[in-house]
Amino acid sequence: DQQVKQNSPSLSVQEGRISILNCDYTNSMFDYFLWYKKYPAEGPTFLISISSIKDKNEDGRFTVFLNKSAKHLSLHIVPSQPGDSAVYFCAASERNSGYSTLTFGKGTMLLVSP
Amino acid sequence: DAGITQSPRHKVTETGTPVTLRCHQTENHRYMYWYRQDPGHGLRLIHYSYGVKDTDKGEVSDGYSVSRSKTEDFLLTLESATSSQTSVYFCAISDREQETQYFGPGTRLLVL
């Protein structure tokens, strides 16, 4: 049973527009959420995170929103650039579980066209 | 970038042979992880370590074993490789207080 779901396998956006990537989770014990970006033939790189005590975290062009009641988070990229084309993974963890293991979604491939 | 290397980066082996993948870190992080990435499955945790000689199973541990004799090295062994273990393997490290995991470049394994 998938605890972290990214229901859109792919997303296409034009350069300069907003990209919105979505993620849903089912485990109410998750209290820390992360987004990773992955280019082909490379390891995932950490992008941005958010704690469950917040509903928004911003870092430059990247903003993550958390809606705890809906068990939903989203990553906004504004403005989108061709270099943002990659696979984006949503991940979640239970900070109070004792060990910091992450549960990942299956990923969404973002294509930003010029 | 976190100092994480994986070796080998690419390997082709035959069914039934043992294979060992190595992850080496220079960050002195306590936690180390092995994941596999497959199409349609995202990243799945195989095993992880929370200290020297301290390891535990992840979601997809069957057919894999690990060892950590030094802080900087975490080894993943496929005792008898099968075609279903053809995958890309990623090592990751984390500092408990930060909780963010940092990934290595990956090892692409093909089992024929």
CSV table of C-alpha atoms in Angstrom, one decimal:
chain,number,residue,atom,x,y,z
A,1,ASP,CA,0.0,0.0,0.0
A,2,GLN,CA,1.5,3.3,-1.2
A,3,GLN,CA,1.8,5.8,1.6
A,4,VAL,CA,3.2,8.6,-0.6
A,5,LYS,CA,1.5,9.1,-4.0
A,6,GLN,CA,2.4,11.2,-6.9
A,7,ASN,CA,-0.6,10.6,-9.2
A,8,SER,CA,0.8,12.5,-12.2
A,9,PRO,CA,3.6,10.5,-14.0
A,10,SER,CA,4.4,13.5,-16.1
A,11,LEU,CA,3.8,17.3,-16.5
A,12,SER,CA,4.6,19.6,-19.4
A,13,VAL,CA,4.9,23.3,-18.9
A,14,GLN,CA,6.1,26.2,-21.0
A,15,GLU,CA,9.2,28.2,-20.0
A,16,GLY,CA,8.3,31.1,-17.7
A,17,ARG,CA,5.0,29.6,-16.5
A,18,ILE,CA,4.3,28.0,-13.2
A,19,SER,CA,4.9,24.3,-12.6
A,20,ILE,CA,2.8,22.7,-9.9
A,21,LEU,CA,3.7,19.2,-8.8
A,22,ASN,CA,1.4,17.4,-6.4
A,23,CYS,CA,1.9,14.7,-3.7
A,24,ASP,CA,-0.6,13.0,-1.4
A,25,TYR,CA,0.1,10.9,1.6
A,26,THR,CA,-1.9,8.5,3.8
A,27,ASN,CA,0.2,8.1,6.9
A,28,SER,CA,-0.9,10.7,9.4
A,29,MET,CA,2.3,10.2,11.4
A,30,PHE,CA,4.4,11.8,8.7
A,31,ASP,CA,5.7,15.1,10.0
A,32,TYR,CA,8.5,16.0,7.6
A,33,PHE,CA,8.3,16.3,3.9
A,34,LEU,CA,10.9,16.7,1.2
A,35,TRP,CA,11.2,17.2,-2.6
A,36,TYR,CA,14.1,15.8,-4.6
A,37,LYS,CA,15.0,16.5,-8.2
A,38,LYS,CA,16.7,13.8,-10.3
A,39,TYR,CA,18.4,14.2,-13.7
A,40,PRO,CA,19.1,11.1,-15.8
A,41,ALA,CA,22.2,9.1,-14.8
A,42,GLU,CA,22.6,11.1,-11.6
A,43,GLY,CA,21.5,10.7,-8.0
A,44,PRO,CA,18.5,12.6,-6.6
A,45,THR,CA,19.4,16.0,-5.2
A,46,PHE,CA,17.6,17.6,-2.3
A,47,LEU,CA,15.5,20.6,-3.3
A,48,ILE,CA,13.3,21.8,-0.4
A,49,SER,CA,11.6,20.5,2.7
A,50,ILE,CA,8.8,21.4,5.1
A,51,SER,CA,7.9,20.5,8.6
A,52,SER,CA,4.4,19.7,9.6
A,53,ILE,CA,4.3,22.7,11.9
A,54,LYS,CA,4.4,24.9,8.8
A,55,ASP,CA,2.1,25.3,5.8
A,56,LYS,CA,4.6,26.9,3.4
A,57,ASN,CA,8.3,27.1,2.8
A,58,GLU,CA,10.0,29.1,0.1
A,59,ASP,CA,13.4,29.0,-1.4
A,60,GLY,CA,14.0,31.2,-4.4
A,61,ARG,CA,11.8,29.9,-7.3
A,62,PHE,CA,10.6,26.9,-5.3
A,63,THR,CA,7.8,26.9,-2.8
A,64,VAL,CA,6.3,23.9,-1.0
A,65,PHE,CA,2.8,24.1,0.4
A,66,LEU,CA,1.5,21.6,3.0
A,67,ASN,CA,-2.2,21.0,3.7
A,68,LYS,CA,-2.3,18.6,6.6
A,69,SER,CA,-6.0,18.2,6.8
A,70,ALA,CA,-6.0,17.1,3.2
A,71,LYS,CA,-2.8,15.2,3.5
A,72,HIS,CA,-1.5,16.9,0.5
A,73,LEU,CA,1.6,18.9,-0.5
A,74,SER,CA,2.6,20.6,-3.6
A,75,LEU,CA,5.7,22.1,-5.1
A,76,HIS,CA,5.5,25.3,-7.1
A,77,ILE,CA,8.2,26.4,-9.5
A,78,VAL,CA,8.0,30.0,-10.7
A,79,PRO,CA,9.1,30.8,-13.3
A,80,SER,CA,9.8,27.4,-14.8
A,81,GLN,CA,13.1,27.1,-16.8
A,82,PRO,CA,14.2,24.4,-19.2
A,83,GLY,CA,16.9,23.3,-16.7
A,84,ASP,CA,14.1,22.3,-14.3
A,85,SER,CA,13.2,19.4,-16.6
A,86,ALA,CA,13.8,16.4,-14.4
A,87,VAL,CA,12.0,13.8,-12.4
A,88,TYR,CA,10.7,15.1,-9.0
A,89,PHE,CA,10.2,12.9,-6.1
A,90,CYS,CA,8.1,13.7,-3.0
A,91,ALA,CA,9.3,12.0,0.2
A,92,ALA,CA,8.0,11.9,3.8
A,93,SER,CA,9.3,10.8,7.2
A,94,GLU,CA,8.2,10.3,10.8
A,95,ARG,CA,10.7,12.4,12.8
A,96,ASN,CA,9.6,10.8,16.1
A,97,SER,CA,10.0,7.2,14.9
A,98,GLY,CA,13.6,7.0,16.1
A,99,TYR,CA,15.3,6.7,12.7
A,100,SER,CA,15.1,9.0,9.8
A,101,THR,CA,13.9,6.7,7.0
A,102,LEU,CA,12.1,8.3,4.1
A,103,THR,CA,9.1,7.0,2.1
A,104,PHE,CA,9.2,8.1,-1.5
A,105,GLY,CA,6.6,8.6,-4.2
A,106,LYS,CA,7.0,7.2,-7.7
A,107,GLY,CA,8.0,10.5,-9.1
A,108,THR,CA,6.7,13.0,-11.7
A,109,MET,CA,8.6,13.8,-14.8
A,110,LEU,CA,8.6,17.6,-15.5
A,111,LEU,CA,9.3,18.8,-19.0
A,112,VAL,CA,9.7,22.6,-19.4
A,113,SER,CA,9.7,23.6,-23.1
A,114,PRO,CA,11.3,26.8,-24.4
B,1,ASP,CA,27.7,18.4,-2.6
B,2,ALA,CA,27.9,15.7,0.1
B,3,GLY,CA,31.0,13.6,-0.3
B,4,ILE,CA,29.4,10.3,-1.4
B,5,THR,CA,30.9,7.9,-3.9
B,6,GLN,CA,29.6,4.6,-5.1
B,7,SER,CA,31.6,1.8,-6.8
B,8,PRO,CA,31.4,0.4,-9.3
B,9,ARG,CA,29.3,2.8,-11.3
B,10,HIS,CA,28.2,0.2,-13.8
B,11,LYS,CA,28.3,-3.6,-13.5
B,12,VAL,CA,27.1,-6.5,-15.7
B,13,THR,CA,27.0,-9.9,-14.0
B,14,GLU,CA,25.4,-13.3,-14.5
B,15,THR,CA,22.5,-14.9,-12.6
B,16,GLY,CA,23.7,-16.7,-9.5
B,17,THR,CA,26.9,-14.8,-8.9
B,18,PRO,CA,27.5,-12.7,-5.8
B,19,VAL,CA,27.8,-9.0,-6.2
B,20,THR,CA,29.0,-6.3,-3.7
B,21,LEU,CA,28.4,-2.6,-4.2
B,22,ARG,CA,30.2,-0.1,-2.1
B,23,CYS,CA,29.2,3.3,-0.8
B,24,HIS,CA,31.8,5.5,0.7
B,25,GLN,CA,31.2,8.8,2.5
B,26,THR,CA,33.5,11.5,3.8
B,27,GLU,CA,30.9,13.4,5.8
B,28,ASN,CA,31.1,11.3,9.0
B,29,HIS,CA,27.3,11.0,8.9
B,30,ARG,CA,25.8,8.4,11.2
B,31,TYR,CA,23.0,7.1,8.9
B,32,MET,CA,23.5,5.4,5.6
B,33,TYR,CA,20.9,3.9,3.2
B,34,TRP,CA,20.7,1.7,0.2
B,35,TYR,CA,17.8,2.2,-2.3
B,36,ARG,CA,16.9,0.8,-5.6
B,37,GLN,CA,15.1,2.7,-8.3
B,38,ASP,CA,13.0,0.9,-10.9
B,39,PRO,CA,10.5,2.3,-13.5
B,40,GLY,CA,7.1,2.6,-11.9
B,41,HIS,CA,8.3,2.1,-8.4
B,42,GLY,CA,10.3,5.2,-7.5
B,43,LEU,CA,12.9,4.8,-4.8
B,44,ARG,CA,12.6,1.9,-2.5
B,45,LEU,CA,14.6,1.3,0.7
B,46,ILE,CA,16.6,-1.9,0.8
B,47,HIS,CA,18.6,-1.6,4.1
B,48,TYR,CA,19.9,1.1,6.2
B,49,SER,CA,22.5,1.6,9.0
B,50,TYR,CA,22.2,3.8,12.1
B,51,GLY,CA,25.8,3.2,13.1
B,52,VAL,CA,28.8,0.9,12.8
B,53,LYS,CA,27.6,-2.7,12.8
B,54,ASP,CA,24.0,-1.4,13.3
B,55,THR,CA,21.7,-2.2,10.4
B,56,ASP,CA,18.1,-2.8,9.7
B,57,LYS,CA,15.9,-4.0,6.9
B,58,GLY,CA,13.9,-1.7,4.6
B,59,GLU,CA,10.9,-2.3,2.3
B,60,VAL,CA,12.6,-4.6,-0.2
B,61,SER,CA,15.4,-6.4,1.7
B,62,ASP,CA,14.9,-10.0,0.4
B,63,GLY,CA,18.0,-11.2,-1.4
B,64,TYR,CA,20.2,-8.5,-0.1
B,65,SER,CA,22.6,-8.2,2.9
B,66,VAL,CA,24.6,-5.3,4.2
B,67,SER,CA,27.6,-4.6,6.3
B,68,ARG,CA,29.1,-1.5,7.9
B,69,SER,CA,32.4,-2.1,9.7
B,70,LYS,CA,33.5,1.6,9.4
B,71,THR,CA,31.5,4.8,9.6
B,72,GLU,CA,32.5,5.8,6.1
B,73,ASP,CA,31.7,2.5,4.3
B,74,PHE,CA,28.4,0.7,3.7
B,75,LEU,CA,28.4,-2.4,1.6
B,76,LEU,CA,25.4,-4.0,-0.2
B,77,THR,CA,25.7,-7.6,-1.2
B,78,LEU,CA,23.6,-9.6,-3.5
B,79,GLU,CA,24.3,-13.2,-2.3
B,80,SER,CA,23.1,-14.8,-5.6
B,81,ALA,CA,22.1,-12.2,-8.2
B,82,THR,CA,18.8,-12.7,-10.0
B,83,SER,CA,17.4,-10.8,-13.1
B,84,SER,CA,14.9,-9.1,-10.9
B,85,GLN,CA,17.7,-7.3,-9.1
B,86,THR,CA,18.6,-5.5,-12.3
B,87,SER,CA,18.2,-1.9,-11.2
B,88,VAL,CA,19.9,1.3,-10.4
B,89,TYR,CA,21.2,1.4,-6.8
B,90,PHE,CA,21.6,4.5,-4.8
B,91,CYS,CA,23.3,5.1,-1.5
B,92,ALA,CA,22.3,7.9,0.7
B,93,ILE,CA,23.5,9.5,4.0
B,94,SER,CA,22.0,11.6,6.6
B,95,ASP,CA,22.7,13.5,9.8
B,96,ARG,CA,19.9,12.7,12.2
B,97,GLU,CA,19.4,16.3,13.2
B,98,GLN,CA,18.9,17.5,9.7
B,99,GLU,CA,16.9,14.4,8.5
B,100,THR,CA,17.6,15.3,4.9
B,101,GLN,CA,19.2,12.5,3.0
B,102,TYR,CA,21.9,13.1,0.4
B,103,PHE,CA,22.4,10.7,-2.4
B,104,GLY,CA,25.3,9.3,-4.3
B,105,PRO,CA,25.6,9.1,-8.1
B,106,GLY,CA,24.2,5.5,-8.3
B,107,THR,CA,25.3,2.1,-9.6
B,108,ARG,CA,23.7,0.6,-12.6
B,109,LEU,CA,23.5,-3.1,-12.3
B,110,LEU,CA,22.5,-5.5,-15.0
B,111,VAL,CA,22.0,-9.2,-14.2
B,112,LEU,CA,21.9,-11.4,-17.2
